[in-house]
Amino acid sequence: MDSLKKFLLSIAVLLVSACLLHLYFFVSDSWFTPRGADASKQFLFFKYFLSEQFTSGNFFWSWQYGLGGDLWGQFNYYYSASPFFWLLLLFPVTSLIDVLDYQLLFSILRLWSGLIFMYMLLRYLKRSSTSSIIGSLIYGGSVFVGLYLLRVDYMAEAFMWLPLLILGYERLMKEKKILLFVVAMVIVIASNFYFAFITSVFINIYAVFFYLLNKELRFSISDLVRNHCKLIYYYVLAFGLAAFAFLPAVYAFLGADRFYQEYHVPLIFNFQYYSTAFYNMFYPSESMTLLHLSVPVIVFVLLIGSVTLFKLCKSARIHLYFLAFMLLLYVLPFSYSLFNGLSAMQPRWLYLLLFTFSLVLSKVIDIWWDHLRYEKILNKKILIVSFSVWGISLICKPLFYNSFFRSEDLMITFIFALTGVLFLFINRINRRIFSTLLITLTVINISYVNAHFYTMNLGSAADQKDLNSTYFTSAGYEKEIEKELIKKIQEADDEFYRTSFQNELEYNTPMYYGHKGFSAYHSLIPENLHQLFKEDLNILQFDSPSLYHGFDNRQFPETALGNRYYVIPDTHVYVPYGYTKIMEYEGYSVYENQFALPAGYMHQKYMTTEEFNSLNPAQKDQAFLSTAIIAEDDLEYISGMTQADPDIYRSEVLHEGMDQNVDFYNIEVKNGRYIAADNAAFEILMPPPKDDGELLVELTITSLTGESFSLNINGKTLNKRPNDYKYAYPKEQFVFKVNNDQLVDKFRFKLSPGEYEIQDLKIYHHSYQFYEETIQNKLNNSMEDISYSDRSFSGKIEADQKGLLFLPIPYHEGWSLKINGEKADMIETQHAFIGVPLEKGNHEVELQYRTPYLLEGSAVTAISFIILLLELFRQRKINRK
């Protein structure tokens, strides 16, 4: 009964601590969210979107995700198999505001769960209740955890499962109880394959530590292998149980366009990293950085004190060897690449270091109390060293951080001093009082540094409520006028089409407003779609490998992919060619495309992707609309079709090069380099063409200093980050569409200061006459009786000759095709979409979608579940004997 009371009291203390770690948001009475970060631009939309889709019974495909995309596999990286997300489904979610309202509650639940799991593990490892609470607070109280809870909560969720998994491993090896380890491993693998890799690497490291600890450093290769084989067996079993989520997720990951960079990993970090490591570890953060840990100062005191433990017992030495190994990983760049799958260096694995601090230093607390409590001289030496090192760090801080005696530094130093004094009198204080004071100081410490961290990141708590309210009622979020406008369009037209917003909506707004759009911000965008925007058509985009956003008003590809409506705020001047205003509503106008195409039309001619790639940007737009673009390997499916003559794509080069008819302002031209000062620009005089058409500017531009830069052409801006930056998309050739309303009598190129190489500058013009002629031809050969649902699409078409039916649906292995009720083959056309080869005659086309490898993964899961039941039965039988 006493143990139950102690446990309940401990988890109550951990609950209070979890709440105090979020004190900033209680004081501000605001939502637990940043503004303008991925948490608001991606994850907020994802939670609402998946909640709506899953509760309505749709787990496979949605037309509101980008141009259309998979739900279960592609969103596994985020939430689709997350236990905490599935818990959210029990709550009513009807808006983004509902999701925001639950954010604080779920953050506290995540953190509290992790603290409880850590506490349970430490208690199982025979730690005292006090050291178990302290160890849990060390693990969950770092601002590193706070940052991930705030900005990337699905990653922070992975932190919470680690202690439960290690507890399961301990029970597996010591008591032969397999269920907890298997269940925890299944959750880790199924909920996030990325962190499953990190945790899997660590569990193997921990297994070596476990072996050495239990063998007291007596090492045998064969014995270690046998020990590891047990881990591998049950790991593989858990892997099989998680296959229903893991296989679709890995398929989506391997199909994403993120494998084009080579990353340089240095042997050691630069001097600044090492000179600031101590401050990043223990001091309150001065700016937002993923390297800040800001662990409680008790960690520093215990680290100094731990050097005395080598003489006491082998167990203490092994623990400290383990900690030393993890600290070695902390200071080596290779670790940051290894745990990120041998790619770009990322500090996301540092929760493993926090876990090791918790595991080892909780033991130090108990040893200090049990063995060093009466070592007065030794205690004094430990504390003298601690105070000396801390004082030196404070004095030297201006050398590395250019700041000295901030109020935050003084506060944390005061807490450090109180902690040191408490340990100084450890032999004179009742254990219960000592424990209470130590826990209290630790809670104050972590609560303070987290509140300071949130203040540094978000601003004054007093401002948060108003700032959040303003931000999340702006365009693309909870903007009722925009939502109502989309609803009005959909009530008037329920066919398959896409809608283009012309204000700066968030990339994932279609997920919330419920319309088919042209944008997505997601880390696992399929390669074919991503390449279509960034390379094949070279659409002006934000410099990121994780998004695509519109077609830069290039109407040929927009119309080809089903754009029917433009929604334009009255503050915008641009009106697209061939669109007629059909509605005005609260400061917005809706324009309908008079040349809109249905969601399926025939191509009678084809060209290969190699031929397409040889065209200029204007010709590519024309070909994309008018002609089937087929890979060489798929030509057998369209034998008998006519090959297109490239001469039919008409465009005019209005200007070429940087040498003639170019005026420079604040730009020095030297040996082919363009050195731009402040307010740098160059201009090309050119009156607008007389006939209607599109103007496209193509150029290759490279920053010779390898820095970020911006280029603005007549109001449209490219912001380019260095090509070797881990979140940049490496390219140097760009195409801008200059709208007619942006062109008066010249092209004006504005450059940020820097040194550049600019090549291959060309300005193209192509007429809308080709556009109109092509549209009319497609309308005469298009689908009728089109119907669609969350995971299906169907329609009828009368083909007057052999050709390829183009469907503006992203090509994906999950689609299956039937023609007139019979299974048939489809091919990839226009680089990323579905093409259906058809003979002359009447055809009924049906498409059905199922997430790739979901069925196969579910079969593996079912078989693994049977094996698990047999294994549990076998273990139970053995235990009875």
PDB file of C-alpha atoms in Angstrom, residues 8-251:
ATOM      1  CA  LEU A   8       0.761   7.913  -7.042  1.00  0.00           C
ATOM      2  CA  LEU A   9       2.525  10.761  -5.280  1.00  0.00           C
ATOM      3  CA  SER A  10       5.438  10.523  -7.695  1.00  0.00           C
ATOM      4  CA  ILE A  11       3.277  10.625 -10.821  1.00  0.00           C
ATOM      5  CA  ALA A  12       1.368  13.536  -9.278  1.00  0.00           C
ATOM      6  CA  VAL A  13       4.680  15.363  -8.859  1.00  0.00           C
ATOM      7  CA  LEU A  14       5.503  14.554 -12.478  1.00  0.00           C
ATOM      8  CA  LEU A  15       2.107  15.844 -13.623  1.00  0.00           C
ATOM      9  CA  VAL A  16       2.628  19.110 -11.760  1.00  0.00           C
ATOM     10  CA  SER A  17       6.099  19.326 -13.291  1.00  0.00           C
ATOM     11  CA  ALA A  18       4.722  18.723 -16.791  1.00  0.00           C
ATOM     12  CA  CYS A  19       2.234  21.543 -16.238  1.00  0.00           C
ATOM     13  CA  LEU A  20       4.892  23.887 -14.848  1.00  0.00           C
ATOM     14  CA  LEU A  21       7.051  23.217 -17.885  1.00  0.00           C
ATOM     15  CA  HIS A  22       4.160  24.729 -19.871  1.00  0.00           C
ATOM     16  CA  LEU A  23       3.631  27.585 -17.403  1.00  0.00           C
ATOM     17  CA  TYR A  24       4.321  30.185 -20.101  1.00  0.00           C
ATOM     18  CA  PHE A  25       1.155  29.157 -21.942  1.00  0.00           C
ATOM     19  CA  PHE A  26      -1.004  29.155 -18.833  1.00  0.00           C
ATOM     20  CA  VAL A  27       0.219  32.666 -18.023  1.00  0.00           C
ATOM     21  CA  SER A  28      -0.353  33.853 -21.603  1.00  0.00           C
ATOM     22  CA  ASP A  29      -3.725  32.063 -21.853  1.00  0.00           C
ATOM     23  CA  SER A  30      -2.727  31.291 -25.440  1.00  0.00           C
ATOM     24  CA  TRP A  31      -2.428  28.319 -27.746  1.00  0.00           C
ATOM     25  CA  PHE A  32       0.588  26.039 -27.560  1.00  0.00           C
ATOM     26  CA  THR A  33       1.993  26.826 -30.982  1.00  0.00           C
ATOM     27  CA  PRO A  34       4.547  28.964 -32.778  1.00  0.00           C
ATOM     28  CA  ARG A  35       3.599  31.232 -35.648  1.00  0.00           C
ATOM     29  CA  GLY A  36       5.108  30.948 -39.089  1.00  0.00           C
ATOM     30  CA  ALA A  37       6.941  27.678 -38.381  1.00  0.00           C
ATOM     31  CA  ASP A  38       6.265  24.163 -39.633  1.00  0.00           C
ATOM     32  CA  ALA A  39       3.977  23.573 -36.669  1.00  0.00           C
ATOM     33  CA  SER A  40       1.545  26.108 -38.112  1.00  0.00           C
ATOM     34  CA  LYS A  41       2.308  25.701 -41.816  1.00  0.00           C
ATOM     35  CA  GLN A  42       2.303  21.893 -41.881  1.00  0.00           C
ATOM     36  CA  PHE A  43       1.342  20.005 -38.744  1.00  0.00           C
ATOM     37  CA  LEU A  44      -1.691  22.063 -37.772  1.00  0.00           C
ATOM     38  CA  PHE A  45      -3.256  21.385 -41.174  1.00  0.00           C
ATOM     39  CA  PHE A  46      -2.227  17.726 -41.080  1.00  0.00           C
ATOM     40  CA  LYS A  47      -3.958  17.093 -37.763  1.00  0.00           C
ATOM     41  CA  TYR A  48      -7.208  18.648 -38.882  1.00  0.00           C
ATOM     42  CA  PHE A  49      -7.033  17.043 -42.317  1.00  0.00           C
ATOM     43  CA  LEU A  50      -6.235  13.513 -41.137  1.00  0.00           C
ATOM     44  CA  SER A  51      -8.787  13.778 -38.349  1.00  0.00           C
ATOM     45  CA  GLU A  52     -11.469  14.689 -40.881  1.00  0.00           C
ATOM     46  CA  GLN A  53     -10.401  11.993 -43.335  1.00  0.00           C
ATOM     47  CA  PHE A  54      -9.973   9.162 -40.812  1.00  0.00           C
ATOM     48  CA  THR A  55     -13.188   9.829 -38.903  1.00  0.00           C
ATOM     49  CA  SER A  56     -15.059   9.782 -42.217  1.00  0.00           C
ATOM     50  CA  GLY A  57     -13.543   6.387 -43.025  1.00  0.00           C
ATOM     51  CA  ASN A  58     -11.013   7.479 -45.652  1.00  0.00           C
ATOM     52  CA  PHE A  59      -7.494   6.151 -45.041  1.00  0.00           C
ATOM     53  CA  PHE A  60      -6.065   5.930 -48.543  1.00  0.00           C
ATOM     54  CA  TRP A  61      -6.271   8.927 -50.902  1.00  0.00           C
ATOM     55  CA  SER A  62      -7.411  12.527 -50.864  1.00  0.00           C
ATOM     56  CA  TRP A  63      -7.820  15.101 -53.637  1.00  0.00           C
ATOM     57  CA  GLN A  64      -7.264  17.932 -51.124  1.00  0.00           C
ATOM     58  CA  TYR A  65      -3.642  16.943 -50.429  1.00  0.00           C
ATOM     59  CA  GLY A  66      -1.665  18.767 -53.109  1.00  0.00           C
ATOM     60  CA  LEU A  67      -2.726  17.584 -56.558  1.00  0.00           C
ATOM     61  CA  GLY A  68      -3.966  14.435 -54.841  1.00  0.00           C
ATOM     62  CA  GLY A  69      -2.006  12.057 -52.658  1.00  0.00           C
ATOM     63  CA  ASP A  70      -1.773   9.065 -50.365  1.00  0.00           C
ATOM     64  CA  LEU A  71      -2.877   9.349 -46.740  1.00  0.00           C
ATOM     65  CA  TRP A  72      -1.688   6.288 -44.848  1.00  0.00           C
ATOM     66  CA  GLY A  73       1.807   5.845 -46.250  1.00  0.00           C
ATOM     67  CA  GLN A  74       2.902   9.435 -46.887  1.00  0.00           C
ATOM     68  CA  PHE A  75       1.547  10.756 -43.593  1.00  0.00           C
ATOM     69  CA  ASN A  76       3.083   7.979 -41.506  1.00  0.00           C
ATOM     70  CA  TYR A  77       6.160  10.152 -41.153  1.00  0.00           C
ATOM     71  CA  TYR A  78       3.904  12.489 -39.211  1.00  0.00           C
ATOM     72  CA  TYR A  79       0.702  11.212 -37.623  1.00  0.00           C
ATOM     73  CA  SER A  80      -1.197   8.488 -39.460  1.00  0.00           C
ATOM     74  CA  ALA A  81      -0.025   5.732 -37.077  1.00  0.00           C
ATOM     75  CA  SER A  82       0.662   7.904 -34.025  1.00  0.00           C
ATOM     76  CA  PRO A  83      -1.079   6.743 -30.816  1.00  0.00           C
ATOM     77  CA  PHE A  84      -1.438  10.321 -29.599  1.00  0.00           C
ATOM     78  CA  PHE A  85      -2.973  11.396 -32.897  1.00  0.00           C
ATOM     79  CA  TRP A  86      -5.449   8.530 -32.695  1.00  0.00           C
ATOM     80  CA  LEU A  87      -6.302   9.736 -29.211  1.00  0.00           C
ATOM     81  CA  LEU A  88      -7.134  13.128 -30.776  1.00  0.00           C
ATOM     82  CA  LEU A  89      -9.762  11.370 -32.905  1.00  0.00           C
ATOM     83  CA  LEU A  90     -11.800  10.853 -29.735  1.00  0.00           C
ATOM     84  CA  PHE A  91     -12.251  14.630 -29.491  1.00  0.00           C
ATOM     85  CA  PRO A  92     -14.497  16.746 -31.733  1.00  0.00           C
ATOM     86  CA  VAL A  93     -12.358  18.481 -34.363  1.00  0.00           C
ATOM     87  CA  THR A  94     -14.286  20.703 -36.749  1.00  0.00           C
ATOM     88  CA  SER A  95     -11.766  23.492 -37.351  1.00  0.00           C
ATOM     89  CA  LEU A  96      -8.144  24.490 -36.990  1.00  0.00           C
ATOM     90  CA  ILE A  97      -9.147  26.331 -33.832  1.00  0.00           C
ATOM     91  CA  ASP A  98     -10.268  23.040 -32.300  1.00  0.00           C
ATOM     92  CA  VAL A  99      -6.859  21.549 -33.019  1.00  0.00           C
ATOM     93  CA  LEU A 100      -5.165  24.584 -31.468  1.00  0.00           C
ATOM     94  CA  ASP A 101      -7.385  24.298 -28.398  1.00  0.00           C
ATOM     95  CA  TYR A 102      -6.152  20.741 -27.791  1.00  0.00           C
ATOM     96  CA  GLN A 103      -2.468  21.460 -28.397  1.00  0.00           C
ATOM     97  CA  LEU A 104      -1.572  22.346 -24.807  1.00  0.00           C
ATOM     98  CA  LEU A 105      -3.435  19.387 -23.344  1.00  0.00           C
ATOM     99  CA  PHE A 106      -1.754  16.938 -25.697  1.00  0.00           C
ATOM    100  CA  SER A 107       1.681  18.436 -25.142  1.00  0.00           C
ATOM    101  CA  ILE A 108       1.272  17.968 -21.385  1.00  0.00           C
ATOM    102  CA  LEU A 109      -0.005  14.421 -21.940  1.00  0.00           C
ATOM    103  CA  ARG A 110       2.963  13.579 -24.166  1.00  0.00           C
ATOM    104  CA  LEU A 111       5.462  14.970 -21.695  1.00  0.00           C
ATOM    105  CA  TRP A 112       3.767  13.445 -18.653  1.00  0.00           C
ATOM    106  CA  SER A 113       3.724  10.053 -20.356  1.00  0.00           C
ATOM    107  CA  GLY A 114       7.445  10.270 -21.044  1.00  0.00           C
ATOM    108  CA  LEU A 115       8.163  11.307 -17.465  1.00  0.00           C
ATOM    109  CA  ILE A 116       6.097   8.403 -16.120  1.00  0.00           C
ATOM    110  CA  PHE A 117       7.785   5.890 -18.429  1.00  0.00           C
ATOM    111  CA  MET A 118      11.202   7.165 -17.337  1.00  0.00           C
ATOM    112  CA  TYR A 119      10.184   6.996 -13.701  1.00  0.00           C
ATOM    113  CA  MET A 120       8.931   3.423 -14.106  1.00  0.00           C
ATOM    114  CA  LEU A 121      12.173   2.379 -15.780  1.00  0.00           C
ATOM    115  CA  LEU A 122      14.351   3.903 -13.069  1.00  0.00           C
ATOM    116  CA  ARG A 123      12.280   2.336 -10.310  1.00  0.00           C
ATOM    117  CA  TYR A 124      12.599  -1.026 -12.062  1.00  0.00           C
ATOM    118  CA  LEU A 125      16.374  -0.482 -12.069  1.00  0.00           C
ATOM    119  CA  LYS A 126      16.245  -0.133  -8.249  1.00  0.00           C
ATOM    120  CA  ARG A 127      16.646   3.619  -8.151  1.00  0.00           C
ATOM    121  CA  SER A 128      15.152   5.432  -5.189  1.00  0.00           C
ATOM    122  CA  SER A 129      11.915   7.309  -5.633  1.00  0.00           C
ATOM    123  CA  THR A 130      13.795  10.612  -5.354  1.00  0.00           C
ATOM    124  CA  SER A 131      16.457   9.780  -7.912  1.00  0.00           C
ATOM    125  CA  SER A 132      13.773   8.366 -10.233  1.00  0.00           C
ATOM    126  CA  ILE A 133      11.845  11.633 -10.124  1.00  0.00           C
ATOM    127  CA  ILE A 134      15.010  13.670 -10.617  1.00  0.00           C
ATOM    128  CA  GLY A 135      16.100  11.412 -13.467  1.00  0.00           C
ATOM    129  CA  SER A 136      12.707  11.804 -15.137  1.00  0.00           C
ATOM    130  CA  LEU A 137      12.903  15.577 -14.835  1.00  0.00           C
ATOM    131  CA  ILE A 138      16.398  15.557 -16.326  1.00  0.00           C
ATOM    132  CA  TYR A 139      15.048  13.647 -19.319  1.00  0.00           C
ATOM    133  CA  GLY A 140      11.887  15.647 -19.928  1.00  0.00           C
ATOM    134  CA  GLY A 141      12.889  19.035 -18.559  1.00  0.00           C
ATOM    135  CA  SER A 142      15.461  20.019 -21.159  1.00  0.00           C
ATOM    136  CA  VAL A 143      14.535  22.843 -23.520  1.00  0.00           C
ATOM    137  CA  PHE A 144      15.541  20.420 -26.267  1.00  0.00           C
ATOM    138  CA  VAL A 145      12.390  18.449 -25.472  1.00  0.00           C
ATOM    139  CA  GLY A 146      10.406  21.675 -25.076  1.00  0.00           C
ATOM    140  CA  LEU A 147      11.470  22.873 -28.513  1.00  0.00           C
ATOM    141  CA  TYR A 148      10.352  19.649 -30.175  1.00  0.00           C
ATOM    142  CA  LEU A 149       7.077  19.596 -28.265  1.00  0.00           C
ATOM    143  CA  LEU A 150       6.398  23.103 -29.527  1.00  0.00           C
ATOM    144  CA  ARG A 151       7.648  22.894 -33.092  1.00  0.00           C
ATOM    145  CA  VAL A 152       7.702  19.222 -34.156  1.00  0.00           C
ATOM    146  CA  ASP A 153       5.507  17.342 -31.711  1.00  0.00           C
ATOM    147  CA  TYR A 154       5.471  14.120 -33.729  1.00  0.00           C
ATOM    148  CA  MET A 155       9.242  13.915 -33.201  1.00  0.00           C
ATOM    149  CA  ALA A 156       8.905  14.668 -29.487  1.00  0.00           C
ATOM    150  CA  GLU A 157       6.433  11.802 -29.297  1.00  0.00           C
ATOM    151  CA  ALA A 158       9.255   9.459 -30.285  1.00  0.00           C
ATOM    152  CA  PHE A 159      11.232  10.715 -27.270  1.00  0.00           C
ATOM    153  CA  MET A 160       8.480   9.557 -24.949  1.00  0.00           C
ATOM    154  CA  TRP A 161       8.506   5.927 -26.095  1.00  0.00           C
ATOM    155  CA  LEU A 162      12.229   5.347 -25.496  1.00  0.00           C
ATOM    156  CA  PRO A 163      12.053   4.768 -21.698  1.00  0.00           C
ATOM    157  CA  LEU A 164       9.133   2.374 -22.169  1.00  0.00           C
ATOM    158  CA  LEU A 165      11.103   0.446 -24.767  1.00  0.00           C
ATOM    159  CA  ILE A 166      14.182   0.185 -22.528  1.00  0.00           C
ATOM    160  CA  LEU A 167      11.952  -0.948 -19.665  1.00  0.00           C
ATOM    161  CA  GLY A 168      10.580  -3.640 -21.948  1.00  0.00           C
ATOM    162  CA  TYR A 169      14.113  -4.698 -22.877  1.00  0.00           C
ATOM    163  CA  GLU A 170      15.142  -4.914 -19.223  1.00  0.00           C
ATOM    164  CA  ARG A 171      12.132  -7.121 -18.447  1.00  0.00           C
ATOM    165  CA  LEU A 172      12.801  -9.235 -21.515  1.00  0.00           C
ATOM    166  CA  MET A 173      16.401  -9.956 -20.543  1.00  0.00           C
ATOM    167  CA  LYS A 174      15.912 -10.308 -16.790  1.00  0.00           C
ATOM    168  CA  GLU A 175      12.484 -11.920 -16.506  1.00  0.00           C
ATOM    169  CA  LYS A 176      11.947 -13.309 -20.017  1.00  0.00           C
ATOM    170  CA  LYS A 177       8.757 -11.252 -20.277  1.00  0.00           C
ATOM    171  CA  ILE A 178       8.443 -10.354 -23.926  1.00  0.00           C
ATOM    172  CA  LEU A 179       5.177  -8.477 -24.305  1.00  0.00           C
ATOM    173  CA  LEU A 180       6.180  -4.989 -23.144  1.00  0.00           C
ATOM    174  CA  PHE A 181       9.303  -4.914 -25.309  1.00  0.00           C
ATOM    175  CA  VAL A 182       7.445  -6.130 -28.383  1.00  0.00           C
ATOM    176  CA  VAL A 183       4.530  -3.719 -27.912  1.00  0.00           C
ATOM    177  CA  ALA A 184       6.835  -0.757 -27.293  1.00  0.00           C
ATOM    178  CA  MET A 185       8.975  -1.665 -30.295  1.00  0.00           C
ATOM    179  CA  VAL A 186       5.866  -1.966 -32.482  1.00  0.00           C
ATOM    180  CA  ILE A 187       4.755   1.524 -31.425  1.00  0.00           C
ATOM    181  CA  VAL A 188       8.211   2.938 -32.153  1.00  0.00           C
ATOM    182  CA  ILE A 189       8.452   1.330 -35.609  1.00  0.00           C
ATOM    183  CA  ALA A 190       4.858   1.866 -36.695  1.00  0.00           C
ATOM    184  CA  SER A 191       4.442   5.448 -35.521  1.00  0.00           C
ATOM    185  CA  ASN A 192       7.567   6.928 -37.131  1.00  0.00           C
ATOM    186  CA  PHE A 193      10.022   4.954 -39.254  1.00  0.00           C
ATOM    187  CA  TYR A 194      12.579   7.772 -39.075  1.00  0.00           C
ATOM    188  CA  PHE A 195      12.882   7.752 -35.289  1.00  0.00           C
ATOM    189  CA  ALA A 196      12.534   3.981 -35.327  1.00  0.00           C
ATOM    190  CA  PHE A 197      15.939   3.959 -37.005  1.00  0.00           C
ATOM    191  CA  ILE A 198      17.473   6.239 -34.365  1.00  0.00           C
ATOM    192  CA  THR A 199      15.976   4.272 -31.501  1.00  0.00           C
ATOM    193  CA  SER A 200      16.977   0.967 -33.110  1.00  0.00           C
ATOM    194  CA  VAL A 201      20.616   2.062 -33.259  1.00  0.00           C
ATOM    195  CA  PHE A 202      20.435   3.047 -29.606  1.00  0.00           C
ATOM    196  CA  ILE A 203      18.798  -0.171 -28.413  1.00  0.00           C
ATOM    197  CA  ASN A 204      21.763  -2.047 -29.849  1.00  0.00           C
ATOM    198  CA  ILE A 205      24.167   0.257 -28.018  1.00  0.00           C
ATOM    199  CA  TYR A 206      22.146  -0.196 -24.836  1.00  0.00           C
ATOM    200  CA  ALA A 207      22.239  -3.979 -25.254  1.00  0.00           C
ATOM    201  CA  VAL A 208      26.057  -3.863 -25.106  1.00  0.00           C
ATOM    202  CA  PHE A 209      25.871  -1.688 -21.991  1.00  0.00           C
ATOM    203  CA  PHE A 210      23.346  -4.112 -20.452  1.00  0.00           C
ATOM    204  CA  TYR A 211      25.607  -7.075 -21.205  1.00  0.00           C
ATOM    205  CA  LEU A 212      28.700  -5.439 -19.696  1.00  0.00           C
ATOM    206  CA  LEU A 213      26.765  -4.308 -16.657  1.00  0.00           C
ATOM    207  CA  ASN A 214      25.406  -7.761 -15.905  1.00  0.00           C
ATOM    208  CA  LYS A 215      28.702  -9.494 -16.675  1.00  0.00           C
ATOM    209  CA  GLU A 216      30.646  -6.862 -14.736  1.00  0.00           C
ATOM    210  CA  LEU A 217      32.953  -6.162 -17.659  1.00  0.00           C
ATOM    211  CA  ARG A 218      33.766  -9.828 -18.290  1.00  0.00           C
ATOM    212  CA  PHE A 219      33.587  -9.847 -22.056  1.00  0.00           C
ATOM    213  CA  SER A 220      32.944 -12.830 -24.321  1.00  0.00           C
ATOM    214  CA  ILE A 221      32.189 -12.419 -28.012  1.00  0.00           C
ATOM    215  CA  SER A 222      30.106 -15.590 -28.198  1.00  0.00           C
ATOM    216  CA  ASP A 223      28.189 -14.652 -25.068  1.00  0.00           C
ATOM    217  CA  LEU A 224      27.543 -11.149 -26.392  1.00  0.00           C
ATOM    218  CA  VAL A 225      26.305 -12.577 -29.709  1.00  0.00           C
ATOM    219  CA  ARG A 226      23.896 -14.903 -27.894  1.00  0.00           C
ATOM    220  CA  ASN A 227      22.684 -11.964 -25.848  1.00  0.00           C
ATOM    221  CA  HIS A 228      22.144  -9.931 -29.016  1.00  0.00           C
ATOM    222  CA  CYS A 229      20.405 -12.740 -30.871  1.00  0.00           C
ATOM    223  CA  LYS A 230      17.618 -12.645 -28.329  1.00  0.00           C
ATOM    224  CA  LEU A 231      17.189  -8.940 -28.927  1.00  0.00           C
ATOM    225  CA  ILE A 232      17.225  -9.415 -32.706  1.00  0.00           C
ATOM    226  CA  TYR A 233      14.637 -12.203 -32.580  1.00  0.00           C
ATOM    227  CA  TYR A 234      12.063 -10.149 -30.733  1.00  0.00           C
ATOM    228  CA  TYR A 235      12.984  -7.020 -32.682  1.00  0.00           C
ATOM    229  CA  VAL A 236      12.219  -8.849 -35.928  1.00  0.00           C
ATOM    230  CA  LEU A 237       8.936 -10.069 -34.436  1.00  0.00           C
ATOM    231  CA  ALA A 238       7.997  -6.486 -33.541  1.00  0.00           C
ATOM    232  CA  PHE A 239       9.106  -5.389 -36.979  1.00  0.00           C
ATOM    233  CA  GLY A 240       6.700  -7.866 -38.524  1.00  0.00           C
ATOM    234  CA  LEU A 241       3.863  -6.670 -36.299  1.00  0.00           C
ATOM    235  CA  ALA A 242       4.508  -3.071 -37.399  1.00  0.00           C
ATOM    236  CA  ALA A 243       4.673  -3.957 -41.101  1.00  0.00           C
ATOM    237  CA  PHE A 244       1.138  -2.657 -41.770  1.00  0.00           C
ATOM    238  CA  ALA A 245       2.465   0.869 -41.162  1.00  0.00           C
ATOM    239  CA  PHE A 246       6.174   0.478 -41.828  1.00  0.00           C
ATOM    240  CA  LEU A 247       6.075  -0.906 -45.376  1.00  0.00           C
ATOM    241  CA  PRO A 248       3.725   1.776 -46.813  1.00  0.00           C
ATOM    242  CA  ALA A 249       5.733   4.472 -45.041  1.00  0.00           C
ATOM    243  CA  VAL A 250       9.099   3.292 -46.346  1.00  0.00           C
ATOM    244  CA  TYR A 251       7.643   2.962 -49.834  1.00  0.00           C
TER     245      TYR A 251
END
